[in-house]
PDB file of C-alpha atoms in Angstrom:
ATOM      1  CA  UNK J  22     -76.123 -30.577  20.002  1.00 92.00           C
ATOM      2  CA  UNK J  23     -79.008 -32.424  21.839  1.00 91.00           C
ATOM      3  CA  UNK J  24     -80.752 -33.514  18.045  1.00 93.00           C
ATOM      4  CA  UNK J  25     -79.158 -37.387  18.531  1.00 93.00           C
ATOM      5  CA  UNK J  26     -79.696 -37.497  21.885  1.00 93.00           C
ATOM      6  CA  UNK J  27     -81.750 -40.308  23.513  1.00 93.00           C
ATOM      7  CA  UNK J  28     -84.343 -39.116  25.823  1.00 92.00           C
ATOM      8  CA  UNK J  29     -85.775 -41.300  28.631  1.00 91.00           C
ATOM      9  CA  UNK J  30     -87.888 -39.592  30.355  1.00 88.00           C
ATOM     10  CA  UNK J  31     -89.327 -38.045  27.096  1.00 89.00           C
ATOM     11  CA  UNK J  32     -88.866 -34.071  26.331  1.00 88.00           C
ATOM     12  CA  UNK J  33     -91.803 -32.784  27.686  1.00 88.00           C
ATOM     13  CA  UNK J  34     -90.823 -31.757  30.663  1.00 84.00           C
ATOM     14  CA  UNK J  35     -87.315 -29.357  28.500  1.00 87.00           C
ATOM     15  CA  UNK J  36     -89.008 -26.593  29.722  1.00 87.00           C
ATOM     16  CA  UNK J  37     -86.803 -23.162  30.812  1.00 83.00           C
ATOM     17  CA  UNK J  38     -85.183 -23.276  33.899  1.00 77.00           C
ATOM     18  CA  UNK J  39     -85.485 -27.446  34.100  1.00 79.00           C
ATOM     19  CA  UNK J  40     -82.379 -29.489  35.518  1.00 79.00           C
ATOM     20  CA  UNK J  41     -81.498 -31.489  33.148  1.00 83.00           C
ATOM     21  CA  UNK J  42     -78.144 -33.817  32.989  1.00 83.00           C
ATOM     22  CA  UNK J  43     -76.505 -34.809  30.113  1.00 86.00           C
ATOM     23  CA  UNK J  44     -73.663 -37.966  28.888  1.00 87.00           C
ATOM     24  CA  UNK J  45     -71.652 -36.901  26.114  1.00 86.00           C
ATOM     25  CA  UNK J  46     -68.862 -34.952  24.752  1.00 82.00           C
ATOM     26  CA  UNK J  47     -67.401 -31.535  23.823  1.00 77.00           C
ATOM     27  CA  UNK J  48     -66.539 -31.867  19.755  1.00 77.00           C
ATOM     28  CA  UNK J  49     -65.401 -28.101  18.618  1.00 77.00           C
ATOM     29  CA  UNK J  50     -66.292 -25.707  21.830  1.00 72.00           C
ATOM     30  CA  UNK J  51     -70.025 -27.696  21.441  1.00 82.00           C
ATOM     31  CA  UNK J  52     -71.404 -30.197  23.928  1.00 82.00           C
ATOM     32  CA  UNK J  53     -72.574 -33.121  21.745  1.00 89.00           C
ATOM     33  CA  UNK J  54     -76.071 -35.414  23.629  1.00 90.00           C
ATOM     34  CA  UNK J  55     -76.467 -39.160  24.033  1.00 92.00           C
ATOM     35  CA  UNK J  56     -78.252 -38.795  26.864  1.00 92.00           C
ATOM     36  CA  UNK J  57     -80.804 -36.096  27.387  1.00 91.00           C
ATOM     37  CA  UNK J  58     -81.827 -36.977  31.495  1.00 89.00           C
ATOM     38  CA  UNK J  59     -84.476 -34.481  33.652  1.00 85.00           C
ATOM     39  CA  UNK J  60     -83.256 -33.893  37.506  1.00 78.00           C
ATOM     40  CA  UNK J  61     -85.105 -34.022  40.551  1.00 72.00           C
ATOM     41  CA  UNK J  62     -84.751 -30.844  42.258  1.00 64.00           C
ATOM     42  CA  UNK J  63     -82.841 -32.890  44.978  1.00 62.00           C
ATOM     43  CA  UNK J  64     -79.832 -32.095  42.373  1.00 57.00           C
ATOM     44  CA  UNK J  65     -80.528 -29.468  41.274  1.00 59.00           C
ATOM     45  CA  UNK J  66     -76.977 -26.608  40.750  1.00 69.00           C
ATOM     46  CA  UNK J  67     -74.685 -29.748  41.242  1.00 81.00           C
ATOM     47  CA  UNK J  68     -72.215 -30.345  38.468  1.00 85.00           C
ATOM     48  CA  UNK J  69     -69.964 -33.578  37.376  1.00 88.00           C
ATOM     49  CA  UNK J  70     -67.129 -32.858  34.453  1.00 89.00           C
ATOM     50  CA  UNK J  71     -64.649 -35.481  33.678  1.00 91.00           C
ATOM     51  CA  UNK J  72     -62.440 -34.587  31.395  1.00 93.00           C
ATOM     52  CA  UNK J  73     -58.196 -33.251  30.650  1.00 95.00           C
ATOM     53  CA  UNK J  74     -57.341 -29.868  32.509  1.00 96.00           C
ATOM     54  CA  UNK J  75     -56.756 -27.546  29.719  1.00 96.00           C
ATOM     55  CA  UNK J  76     -54.921 -24.572  32.260  1.00 97.00           C
ATOM     56  CA  UNK J  77     -54.384 -24.111  35.675  1.00 97.00           C
ATOM     57  CA  UNK J  78     -53.641 -21.879  37.794  1.00 97.00           C
ATOM     58  CA  UNK J  79     -52.611 -23.084  41.523  1.00 94.00           C
ATOM     59  CA  UNK J  80     -51.708 -20.144  43.070  1.00 95.00           C
ATOM     60  CA  UNK J  81     -55.863 -18.256  42.242  1.00 97.00           C
ATOM     61  CA  UNK J  82     -56.912 -21.706  43.348  1.00 97.00           C
ATOM     62  CA  UNK J  83     -58.803 -21.704  39.671  1.00 97.00           C
ATOM     63  CA  UNK J  84     -57.966 -24.390  36.569  1.00 97.00           C
ATOM     64  CA  UNK J  85     -59.589 -25.292  32.878  1.00 96.00           C
ATOM     65  CA  UNK J  86     -61.645 -28.372  31.857  1.00 94.00           C
ATOM     66  CA  UNK J  87     -64.192 -28.878  29.238  1.00 88.00           C
ATOM     67  CA  UNK J  88     -63.333 -24.925  28.640  1.00 88.00           C
ATOM     68  CA  UNK J  89     -65.159 -24.788  32.299  1.00 90.00           C
ATOM     69  CA  UNK J  90     -63.441 -22.645  35.038  1.00 94.00           C
ATOM     70  CA  UNK J  91     -63.606 -24.240  37.172  1.00 96.00           C
ATOM     71  CA  UNK J  92     -62.157 -22.820  41.807  1.00 97.00           C
ATOM     72  CA  UNK J  93     -61.527 -24.971  44.724  1.00 97.00           C
ATOM     73  CA  UNK J  94     -60.987 -23.744  48.131  1.00 96.00           C
ATOM     74  CA  UNK J  95     -60.233 -25.006  51.849  1.00 94.00           C
ATOM     75  CA  UNK J  96     -63.327 -25.963  51.994  1.00 95.00           C
ATOM     76  CA  UNK J  97     -62.230 -28.618  48.570  1.00 96.00           C
ATOM     77  CA  UNK J  98     -62.599 -32.031  49.194  1.00 96.00           C
ATOM     78  CA  UNK J  99     -59.156 -33.245  47.069  1.00 96.00           C
ATOM     79  CA  UNK J 100     -60.126 -37.775  46.860  1.00 94.00           C
ATOM     80  CA  UNK J 101     -56.865 -39.625  46.264  1.00 91.00           C
ATOM     81  CA  UNK J 102     -54.868 -36.521  45.056  1.00 92.00           C
ATOM     82  CA  UNK J 103     -53.928 -32.325  46.387  1.00 93.00           C
ATOM     83  CA  UNK J 104     -54.335 -29.418  44.508  1.00 94.00           C
ATOM     84  CA  UNK J 105     -50.490 -29.977  43.758  1.00 93.00           C
ATOM     85  CA  UNK J 106     -51.477 -33.267  40.641  1.00 95.00           C
ATOM     86  CA  UNK J 107     -53.580 -30.299  39.555  1.00 96.00           C
ATOM     87  CA  UNK J 108     -51.210 -29.700  36.258  1.00 96.00           C
ATOM     88  CA  UNK J 109     -51.916 -29.139  32.160  1.00 97.00           C
ATOM     89  CA  UNK J 110     -52.796 -32.721  31.125  1.00 96.00           C
ATOM     90  CA  UNK J 111     -54.064 -34.600  33.578  1.00 96.00           C
ATOM     91  CA  UNK J 112     -57.629 -36.452  33.859  1.00 96.00           C
ATOM     92  CA  UNK J 113     -59.974 -34.957  36.942  1.00 97.00           C
ATOM     93  CA  UNK J 114     -63.454 -35.879  37.915  1.00 95.00           C
ATOM     94  CA  UNK J 115     -64.806 -32.490  39.565  1.00 96.00           C
ATOM     95  CA  UNK J 116     -68.319 -32.074  41.294  1.00 94.00           C
ATOM     96  CA  UNK J 117     -69.135 -28.907  42.599  1.00 94.00           C
ATOM     97  CA  UNK J 118     -72.145 -26.035  41.728  1.00 91.00           C
ATOM     98  CA  UNK J 119     -72.588 -23.782  39.858  1.00 84.00           C
ATOM     99  CA  UNK J 120     -72.931 -20.440  41.656  1.00 83.00           C
ATOM    100  CA  UNK J 121     -75.721 -17.213  40.237  1.00 78.00           C
ATOM    101  CA  UNK J 122     -74.221 -16.270  37.766  1.00 81.00           C
ATOM    102  CA  UNK J 123     -72.738 -19.363  36.598  1.00 79.00           C
ATOM    103  CA  UNK J 124     -69.906 -18.532  34.941  1.00 86.00           C
ATOM    104  CA  UNK J 125     -67.369 -21.062  36.644  1.00 91.00           C
ATOM    105  CA  UNK J 126     -67.723 -24.728  38.642  1.00 93.00           C
ATOM    106  CA  UNK J 127     -67.800 -23.980  42.759  1.00 95.00           C
ATOM    107  CA  UNK J 128     -65.825 -27.438  43.157  1.00 96.00           C
ATOM    108  CA  UNK J 129     -66.776 -29.049  46.252  1.00 95.00           C
ATOM    109  CA  UNK J 130     -64.023 -32.524  45.253  1.00 96.00           C
ATOM    110  CA  UNK J 131     -61.709 -33.207  43.352  1.00 97.00           C
ATOM    111  CA  UNK J 132     -59.982 -36.229  41.954  1.00 96.00           C
ATOM    112  CA  UNK J 133     -56.684 -35.819  39.432  1.00 96.00           C
ATOM    113  CA  UNK J 134     -55.443 -39.034  38.112  1.00 91.00           C
ATOM    114  CA  UNK J 135     -51.784 -38.914  38.667  1.00 79.00           C
TER     115      UNK J 135
END
C-alpha cells in the first residue's frame, strides 16, 4: 500500500517490471510503504529484509521473516552470528536475491541479533 508514501524520484518510472526500493512496515500482512524509490539495474533482484524471525527450520536451512521465506546454503555468509542463532523471536537482517519464481529469498548474508 503506497497510497501515503513519498516518491522522491517521482512516479513516471513506476511501470510494470520496474525495480523499486520500498521502506515501510508490514501491517496485517500488507507492506505499508513510507517511501518508494526507483532502483537502477545494478541493484536488480537484490532484497533486504529486517524483522523478527517468525518460524525456523534449521535442518532445512530456512526461516520466515515478515511472511517471507528465507533460505540459506553453505555459500551464505553469517555476519557476527551463526546458523545456531536462527531462533524464533530474534531480530534478523537478510541480504539476498529473489529467484525467478519469486517465492522466497535466497540469502547471501544473514545477521542475527543476539
